Short mmCIF file of C-alpha atoms and ligand atoms in Angstrom, two decimals:
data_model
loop_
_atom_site.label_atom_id
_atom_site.label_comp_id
_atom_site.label_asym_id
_atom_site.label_seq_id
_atom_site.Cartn_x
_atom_site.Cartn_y
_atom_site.Cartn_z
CA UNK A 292 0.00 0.00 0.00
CA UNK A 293 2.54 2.40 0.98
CA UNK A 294 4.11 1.17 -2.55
CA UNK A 295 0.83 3.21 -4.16
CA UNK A 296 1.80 6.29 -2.46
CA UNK A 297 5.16 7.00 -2.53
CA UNK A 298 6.93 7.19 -5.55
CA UNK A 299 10.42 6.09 -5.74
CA UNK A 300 12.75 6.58 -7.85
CA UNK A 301 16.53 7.65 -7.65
CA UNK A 302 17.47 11.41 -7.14
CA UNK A 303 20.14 12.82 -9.60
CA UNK A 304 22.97 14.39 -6.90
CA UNK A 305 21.98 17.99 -5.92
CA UNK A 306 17.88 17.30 -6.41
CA UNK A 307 15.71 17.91 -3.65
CA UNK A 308 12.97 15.50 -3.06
CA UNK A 309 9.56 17.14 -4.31
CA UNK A 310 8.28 17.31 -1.07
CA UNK A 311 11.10 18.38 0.82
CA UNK A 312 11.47 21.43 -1.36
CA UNK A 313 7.91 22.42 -0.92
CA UNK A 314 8.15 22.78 2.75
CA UNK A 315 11.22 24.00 3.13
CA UNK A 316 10.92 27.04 1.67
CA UNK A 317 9.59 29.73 3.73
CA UNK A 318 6.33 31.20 1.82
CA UNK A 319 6.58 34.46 1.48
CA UNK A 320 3.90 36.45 2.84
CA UNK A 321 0.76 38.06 0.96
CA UNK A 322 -2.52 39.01 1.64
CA UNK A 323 -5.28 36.86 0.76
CA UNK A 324 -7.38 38.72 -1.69
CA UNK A 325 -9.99 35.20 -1.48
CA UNK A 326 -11.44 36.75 1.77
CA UNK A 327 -14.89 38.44 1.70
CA UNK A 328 -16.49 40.09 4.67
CA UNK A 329 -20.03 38.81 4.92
CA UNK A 330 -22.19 39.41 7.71
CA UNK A 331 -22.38 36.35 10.07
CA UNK A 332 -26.22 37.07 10.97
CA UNK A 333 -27.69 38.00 7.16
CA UNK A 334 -25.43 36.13 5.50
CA UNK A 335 -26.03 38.21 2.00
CA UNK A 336 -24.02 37.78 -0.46
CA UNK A 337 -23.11 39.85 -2.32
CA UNK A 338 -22.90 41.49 1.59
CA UNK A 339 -24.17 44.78 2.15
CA UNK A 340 -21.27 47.04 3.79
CA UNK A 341 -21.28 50.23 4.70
CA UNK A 342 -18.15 51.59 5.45
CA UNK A 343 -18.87 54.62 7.92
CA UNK A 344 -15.49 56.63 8.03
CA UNK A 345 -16.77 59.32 10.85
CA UNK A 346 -16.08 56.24 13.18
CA UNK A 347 -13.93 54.27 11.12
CA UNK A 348 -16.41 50.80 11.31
CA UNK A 349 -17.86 48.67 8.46
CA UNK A 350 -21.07 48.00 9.35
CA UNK A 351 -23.47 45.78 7.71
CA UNK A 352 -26.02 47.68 5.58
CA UNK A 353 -29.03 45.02 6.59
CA UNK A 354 -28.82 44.76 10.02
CA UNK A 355 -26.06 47.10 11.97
CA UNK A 356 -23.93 44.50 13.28
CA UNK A 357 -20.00 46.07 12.96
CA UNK A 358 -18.09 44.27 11.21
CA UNK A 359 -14.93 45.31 11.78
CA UNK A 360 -13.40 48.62 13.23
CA UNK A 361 -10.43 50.66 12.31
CA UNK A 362 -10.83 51.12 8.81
CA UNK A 363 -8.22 52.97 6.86
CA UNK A 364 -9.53 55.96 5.39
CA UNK A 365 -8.67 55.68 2.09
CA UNK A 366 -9.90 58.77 0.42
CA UNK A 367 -7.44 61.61 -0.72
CA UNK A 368 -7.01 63.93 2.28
CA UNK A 369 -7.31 67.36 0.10
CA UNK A 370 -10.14 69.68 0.72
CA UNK A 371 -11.12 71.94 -1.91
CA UNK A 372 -11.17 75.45 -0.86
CA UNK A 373 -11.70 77.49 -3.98
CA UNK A 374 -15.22 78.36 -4.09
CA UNK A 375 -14.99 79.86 -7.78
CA UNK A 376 -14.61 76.83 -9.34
CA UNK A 377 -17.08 74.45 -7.91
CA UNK A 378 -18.33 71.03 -9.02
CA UNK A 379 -14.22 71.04 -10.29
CA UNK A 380 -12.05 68.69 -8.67
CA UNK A 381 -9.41 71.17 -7.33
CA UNK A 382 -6.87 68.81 -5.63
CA UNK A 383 -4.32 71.52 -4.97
CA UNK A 384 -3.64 72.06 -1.29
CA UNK A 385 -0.20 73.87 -2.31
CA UNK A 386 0.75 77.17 -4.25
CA UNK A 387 4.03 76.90 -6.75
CA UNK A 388 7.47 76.15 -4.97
CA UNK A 389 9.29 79.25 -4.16
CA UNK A 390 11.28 80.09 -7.53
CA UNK A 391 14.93 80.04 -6.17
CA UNK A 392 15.60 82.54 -8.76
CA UNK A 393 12.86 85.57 -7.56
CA UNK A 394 13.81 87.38 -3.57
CA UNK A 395 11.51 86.34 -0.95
CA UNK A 396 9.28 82.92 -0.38
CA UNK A 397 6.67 84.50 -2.93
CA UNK A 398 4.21 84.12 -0.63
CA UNK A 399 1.48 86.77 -0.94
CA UNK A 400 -2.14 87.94 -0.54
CA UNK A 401 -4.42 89.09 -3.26
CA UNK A 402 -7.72 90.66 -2.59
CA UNK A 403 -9.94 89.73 -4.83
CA UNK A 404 -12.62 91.51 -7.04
CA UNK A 405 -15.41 90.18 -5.35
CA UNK A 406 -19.04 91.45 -6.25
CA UNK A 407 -16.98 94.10 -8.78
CA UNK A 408 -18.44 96.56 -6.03
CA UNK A 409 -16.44 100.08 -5.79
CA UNK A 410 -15.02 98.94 -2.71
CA UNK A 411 -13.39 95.77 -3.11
CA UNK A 412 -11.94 97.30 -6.35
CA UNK A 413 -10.11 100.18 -4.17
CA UNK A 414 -8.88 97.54 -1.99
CA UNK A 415 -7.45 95.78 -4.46
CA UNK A 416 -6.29 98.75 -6.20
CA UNK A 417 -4.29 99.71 -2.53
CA UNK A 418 -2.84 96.43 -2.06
CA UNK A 419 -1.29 96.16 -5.38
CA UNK A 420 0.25 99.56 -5.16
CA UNK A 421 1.34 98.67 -1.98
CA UNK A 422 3.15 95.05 -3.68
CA UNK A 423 4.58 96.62 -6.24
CA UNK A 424 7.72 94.73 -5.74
CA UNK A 425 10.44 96.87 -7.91
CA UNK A 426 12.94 94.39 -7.90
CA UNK A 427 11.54 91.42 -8.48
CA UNK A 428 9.83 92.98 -11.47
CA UNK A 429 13.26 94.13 -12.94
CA UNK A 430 14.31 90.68 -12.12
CA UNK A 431 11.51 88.93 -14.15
CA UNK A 432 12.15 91.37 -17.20
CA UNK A 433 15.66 90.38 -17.22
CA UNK A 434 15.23 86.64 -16.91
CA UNK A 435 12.01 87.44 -19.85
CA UNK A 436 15.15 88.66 -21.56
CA UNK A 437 17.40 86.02 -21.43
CA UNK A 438 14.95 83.55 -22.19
CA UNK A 439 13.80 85.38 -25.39
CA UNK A 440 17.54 85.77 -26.41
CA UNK A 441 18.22 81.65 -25.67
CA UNK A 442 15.22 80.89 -27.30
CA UNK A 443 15.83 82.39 -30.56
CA UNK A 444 19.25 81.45 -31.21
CA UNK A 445 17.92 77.63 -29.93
CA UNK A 446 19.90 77.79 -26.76
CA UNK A 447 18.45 74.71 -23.99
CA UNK A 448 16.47 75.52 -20.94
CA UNK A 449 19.80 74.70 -19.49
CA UNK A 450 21.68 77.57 -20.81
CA UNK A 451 19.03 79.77 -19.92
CA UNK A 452 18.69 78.78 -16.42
CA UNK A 453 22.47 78.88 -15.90
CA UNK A 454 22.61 82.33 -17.50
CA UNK A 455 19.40 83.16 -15.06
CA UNK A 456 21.17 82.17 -12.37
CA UNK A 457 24.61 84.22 -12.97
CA UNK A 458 22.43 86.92 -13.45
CA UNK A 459 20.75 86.91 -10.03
CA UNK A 460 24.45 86.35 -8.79
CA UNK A 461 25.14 89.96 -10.02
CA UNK A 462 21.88 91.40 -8.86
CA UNK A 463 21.57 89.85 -5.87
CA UNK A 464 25.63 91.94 -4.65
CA UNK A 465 24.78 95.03 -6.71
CA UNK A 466 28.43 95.03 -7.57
CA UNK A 467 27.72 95.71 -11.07
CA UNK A 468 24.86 98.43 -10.87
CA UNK A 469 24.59 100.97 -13.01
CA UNK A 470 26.73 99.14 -15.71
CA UNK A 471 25.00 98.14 -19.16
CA UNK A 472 21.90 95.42 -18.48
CA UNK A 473 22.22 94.05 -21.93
CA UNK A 474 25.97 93.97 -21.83
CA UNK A 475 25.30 91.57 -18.35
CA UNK A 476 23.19 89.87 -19.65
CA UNK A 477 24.84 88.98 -22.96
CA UNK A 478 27.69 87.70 -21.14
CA UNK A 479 26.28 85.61 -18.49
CA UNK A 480 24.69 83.90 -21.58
CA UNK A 481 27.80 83.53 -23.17
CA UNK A 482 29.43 82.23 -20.17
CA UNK A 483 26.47 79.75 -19.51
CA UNK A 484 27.07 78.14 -23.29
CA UNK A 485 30.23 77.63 -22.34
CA UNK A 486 29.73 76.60 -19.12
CA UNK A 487 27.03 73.98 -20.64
CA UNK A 488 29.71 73.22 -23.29
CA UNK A 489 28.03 74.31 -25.81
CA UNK A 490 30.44 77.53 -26.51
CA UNK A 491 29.43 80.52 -28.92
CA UNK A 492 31.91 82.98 -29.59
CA UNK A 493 31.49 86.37 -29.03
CA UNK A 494 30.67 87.36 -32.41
CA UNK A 495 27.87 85.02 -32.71
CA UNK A 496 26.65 86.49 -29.03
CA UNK A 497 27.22 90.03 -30.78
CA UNK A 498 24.59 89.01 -33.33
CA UNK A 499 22.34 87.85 -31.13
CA UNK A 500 22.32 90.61 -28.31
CA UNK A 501 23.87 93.41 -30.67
CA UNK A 502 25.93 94.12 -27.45
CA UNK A 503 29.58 95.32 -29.40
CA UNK A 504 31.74 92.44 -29.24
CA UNK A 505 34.51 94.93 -27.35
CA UNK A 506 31.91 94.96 -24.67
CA UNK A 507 30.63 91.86 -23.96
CA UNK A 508 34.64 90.77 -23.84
CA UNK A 509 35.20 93.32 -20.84
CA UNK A 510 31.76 92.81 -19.65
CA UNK A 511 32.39 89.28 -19.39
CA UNK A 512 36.19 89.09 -18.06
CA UNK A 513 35.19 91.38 -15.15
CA UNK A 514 31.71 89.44 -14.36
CA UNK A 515 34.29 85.62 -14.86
CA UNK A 516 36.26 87.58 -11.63
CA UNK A 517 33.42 88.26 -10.03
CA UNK A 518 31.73 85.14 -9.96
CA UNK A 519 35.19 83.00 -9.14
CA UNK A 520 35.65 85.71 -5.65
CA UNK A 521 31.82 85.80 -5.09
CA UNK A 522 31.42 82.03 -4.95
CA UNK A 523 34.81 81.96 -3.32
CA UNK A 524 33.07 83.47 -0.03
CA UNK A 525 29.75 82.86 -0.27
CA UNK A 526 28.60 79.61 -2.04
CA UNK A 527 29.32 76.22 -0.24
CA UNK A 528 32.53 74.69 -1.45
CA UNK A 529 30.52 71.94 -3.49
CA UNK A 530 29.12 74.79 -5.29
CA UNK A 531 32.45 76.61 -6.66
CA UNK A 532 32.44 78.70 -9.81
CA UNK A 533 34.60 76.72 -12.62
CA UNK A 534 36.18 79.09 -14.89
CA UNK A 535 35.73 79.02 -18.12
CA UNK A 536 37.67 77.86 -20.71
CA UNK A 537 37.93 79.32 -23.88
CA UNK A 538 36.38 78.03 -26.65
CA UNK A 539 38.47 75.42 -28.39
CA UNK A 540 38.76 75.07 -32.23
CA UNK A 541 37.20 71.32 -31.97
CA UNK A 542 34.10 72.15 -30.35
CA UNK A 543 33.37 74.86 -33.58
CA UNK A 544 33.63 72.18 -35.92
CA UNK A 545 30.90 69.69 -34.94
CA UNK A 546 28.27 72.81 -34.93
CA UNK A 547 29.77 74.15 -38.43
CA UNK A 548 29.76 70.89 -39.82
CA UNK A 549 26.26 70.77 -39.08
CA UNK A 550 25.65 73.94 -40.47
CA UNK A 551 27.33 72.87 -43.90
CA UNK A 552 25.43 69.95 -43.95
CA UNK A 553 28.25 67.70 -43.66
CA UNK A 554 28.35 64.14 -42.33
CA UNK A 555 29.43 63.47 -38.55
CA UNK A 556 32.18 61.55 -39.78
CA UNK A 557 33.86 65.05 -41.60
CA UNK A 558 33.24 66.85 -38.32
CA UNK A 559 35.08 64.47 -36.26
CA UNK A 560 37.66 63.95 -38.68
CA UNK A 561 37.92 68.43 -38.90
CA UNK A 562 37.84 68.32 -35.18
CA UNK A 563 40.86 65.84 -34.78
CA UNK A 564 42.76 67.56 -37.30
CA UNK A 565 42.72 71.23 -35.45
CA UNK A 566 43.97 69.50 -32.52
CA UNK A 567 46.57 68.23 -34.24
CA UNK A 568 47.90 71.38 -36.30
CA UNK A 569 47.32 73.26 -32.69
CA UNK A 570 49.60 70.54 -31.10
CA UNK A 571 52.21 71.12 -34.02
CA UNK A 572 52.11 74.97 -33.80
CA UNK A 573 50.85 75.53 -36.85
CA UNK A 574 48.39 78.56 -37.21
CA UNK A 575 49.91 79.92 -33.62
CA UNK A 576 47.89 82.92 -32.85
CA UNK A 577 44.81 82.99 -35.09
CA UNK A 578 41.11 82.52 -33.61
CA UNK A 579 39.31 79.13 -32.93
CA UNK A 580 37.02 80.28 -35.53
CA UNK A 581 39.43 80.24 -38.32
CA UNK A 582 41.21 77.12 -37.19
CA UNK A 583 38.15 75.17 -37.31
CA UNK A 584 36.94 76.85 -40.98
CA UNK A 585 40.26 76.07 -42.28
CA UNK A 586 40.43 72.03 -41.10
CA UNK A 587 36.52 71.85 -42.46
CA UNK A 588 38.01 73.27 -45.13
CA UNK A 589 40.59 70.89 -45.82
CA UNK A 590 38.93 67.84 -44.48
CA UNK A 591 35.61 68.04 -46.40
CA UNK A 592 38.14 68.16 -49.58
CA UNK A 593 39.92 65.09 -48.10
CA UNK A 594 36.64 63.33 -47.79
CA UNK A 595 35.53 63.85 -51.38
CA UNK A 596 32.57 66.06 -50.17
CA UNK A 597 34.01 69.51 -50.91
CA UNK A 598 33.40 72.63 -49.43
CA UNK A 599 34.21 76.17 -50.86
CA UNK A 600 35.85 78.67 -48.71
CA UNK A 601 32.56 80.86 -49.62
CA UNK A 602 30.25 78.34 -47.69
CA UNK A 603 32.64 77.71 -44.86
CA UNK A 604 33.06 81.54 -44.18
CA UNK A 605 28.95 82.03 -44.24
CA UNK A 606 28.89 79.32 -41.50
CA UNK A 607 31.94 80.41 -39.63
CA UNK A 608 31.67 83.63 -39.49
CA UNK A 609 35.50 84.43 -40.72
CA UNK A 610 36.01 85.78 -44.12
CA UNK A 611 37.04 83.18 -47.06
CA UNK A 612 40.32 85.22 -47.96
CA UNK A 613 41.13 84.14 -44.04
CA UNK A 614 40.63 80.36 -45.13
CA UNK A 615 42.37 80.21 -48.18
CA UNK A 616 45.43 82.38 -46.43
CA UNK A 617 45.29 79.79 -43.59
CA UNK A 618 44.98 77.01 -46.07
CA UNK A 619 48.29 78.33 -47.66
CA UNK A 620 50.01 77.98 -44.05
CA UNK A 621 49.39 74.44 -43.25
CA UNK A 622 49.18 73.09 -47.13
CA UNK A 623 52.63 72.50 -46.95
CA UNK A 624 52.37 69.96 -43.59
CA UNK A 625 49.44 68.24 -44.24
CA UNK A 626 51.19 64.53 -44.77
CA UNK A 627 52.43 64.53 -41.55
CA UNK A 628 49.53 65.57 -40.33
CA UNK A 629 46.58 63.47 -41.90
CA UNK A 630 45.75 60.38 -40.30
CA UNK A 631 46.53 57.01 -42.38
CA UNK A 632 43.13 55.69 -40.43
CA UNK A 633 41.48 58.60 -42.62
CA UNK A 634 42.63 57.66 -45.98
CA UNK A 635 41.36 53.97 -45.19
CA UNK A 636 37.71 55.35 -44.53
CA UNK A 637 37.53 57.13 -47.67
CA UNK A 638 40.39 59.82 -47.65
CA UNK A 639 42.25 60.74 -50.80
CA UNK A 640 45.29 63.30 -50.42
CA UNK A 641 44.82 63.90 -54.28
CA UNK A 642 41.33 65.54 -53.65
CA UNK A 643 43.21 68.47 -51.83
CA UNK A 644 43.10 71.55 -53.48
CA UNK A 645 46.89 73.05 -54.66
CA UNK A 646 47.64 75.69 -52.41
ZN1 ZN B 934 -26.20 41.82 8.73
#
């Protein structure tokens, strides 16, 4: 008999008899969702709760009897206060957080219109005059500004918020009062693109803010001292002020590249090969900006997709003469220079125009 209920057989090393396995492993608990509360005296089913939440008891609906006690409200907690907008959920129990950008917590009182009666207007008419916050208004037109100026030269959020808060570093010390607004602002944006690594030179922030290039650069070497000493004192040491670096021929080329309409592979390729004639000396002494026109120049030739120095200097903002006189200077090198791994992707030195 025992034959009938046991199954033998011989266990492979390592296996756990079937049984064995089930009870040794501890079950993990879980609530059992198979329970229903039913009334033991009406037995209904489906039962008839009521779950009364003044007193926290379920109660049968039929007959009274409690059930069980200590329910768990499980409603939201919000109440809705706004009495404008009623038959609305209005689940806000909050205002905005406090913009760490504007002074103050922002907290405030309005007084509303009311009935539209003569009085309610006057007291709302006093209580505004008497808010009339100056400076956070010339605060908000500034940031306005700066996020009108990011926004259409397609600068991030990012940018803007960095530039925002430089800005509000400045304002906040008055150590620059009185000196140009746009001029501040145009370089804490220029300093936030590079400080978000994506760098504009100053020209292209000339164009945008039509601040004089001669500006912004004082503008924006006195506000780099001020921010590395400001941050130096104030700011927790987590939050130091890293000065910028200027703007390096190889991060022109990807964005020029793009602008020319030329693969990623080109703009790597341009990139590499300003850092390389930078590292050999060659074209000591002339901008980023013509450095990087010069190897898009050169490479996009390499490459077989040819650019003229016309197009380049559109995109780069330097004039063509400047390209071809550069391209003169580093014709003569360019063997040592170009990368064998370049000719096997596609590269042919006979492309090159003769300087
Ligand atoms: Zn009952």
């Amino acid at each position: 008999m025992a034959s009938t209920m046991t199954e033998e057989r011989a266990l492979s090393p390592g296996e756990v008899p079937e049984t064995q396995a089930l009870t040794e492993r501890p079950q993990e608990w879980a609530q059992n969702l198979n329970i229903h509360l039913v009334c033991a005296d009406c037995k209904e089913y489906p039962p008839n709760l009521v779950e009364e939440f003044a007193s926290g008891d379920t109660v049968c609906g039929s007959c009274g009897l409690v059930l069980q006690s200590h329910v768990v409200d499980t409603r939201s907690e919000w109440r809705t206060f706004s009495n404008d907008d009623q038959g609305n959920d209005d689940p806000s129990r909050i205002g905005e957080a406090a913009n760490p950008l504007l002074n103050g917590s922002q907290l405030s009182t309005t007084i509303a219109y009311g009935q539209g009666d003569a009085r309610s207007r006057d007291l709302n008419r006093a209580q505004n005059r008497a808010n009339a916050d100056k400076t956070t208004k010339a605060l908000l037109a500034a940031y306005k500004q700066i996020g009108t100026l990011c926004d259409s030269y397609h600068l991030s959020h990012s940018v803007a918020d960095t530039a925002r808060q430089l800005y509000k570093m400045t304002d906040d010390t008055k150590a620059f009062k009185g000196k140009s607004q746009d001029a501040i602002i145009a370089s804490t944006i220029f300093i936030s693109c590079r400080q978000n690594n994506v760098p504009r030179t100053f020209k292209e922030i000339t164009s945008l803010t039509k601040v004089p290039k001669k500006e912004i650069g004082r503008t924006f070497k006195a506000l780099e001292k001020f921010f590395q000493k400001h941050t130096q004192s104030t700011v927790a040491k987590n939050e130091t002020y890293t000065t910028t670096t200027s703007t390096k021929a190889q991060d022109l080329c990807g964005r020029y590249c793009s602008g020319l309409d030329l693969p990623q592979q080109i703009s790597v390729i341009a990139g590499e090969y300003a850092d390389e004639m930078i590292k050999a000396g060659l074209l000591a002494g002339r901008s980023p900006l013509s450095i990087a026109a010069v190897s898009i120049y050169m490479m996009s030739h390499l490459m077989g997709m040819p650019k003229t120095p016309k197009e380049i200097s559109l995109v780069a903002g330097v004039s063509d003469g400047t390209i071809r006189t550069a391209y003169r200077h580093i014709f003569e090198d360019r063997k040592a220079l170009i990368k064998p791994v370049w000719l096997e992707k596609g590269g042919n030195m006979d492309l090159l125009p003769q300087a």
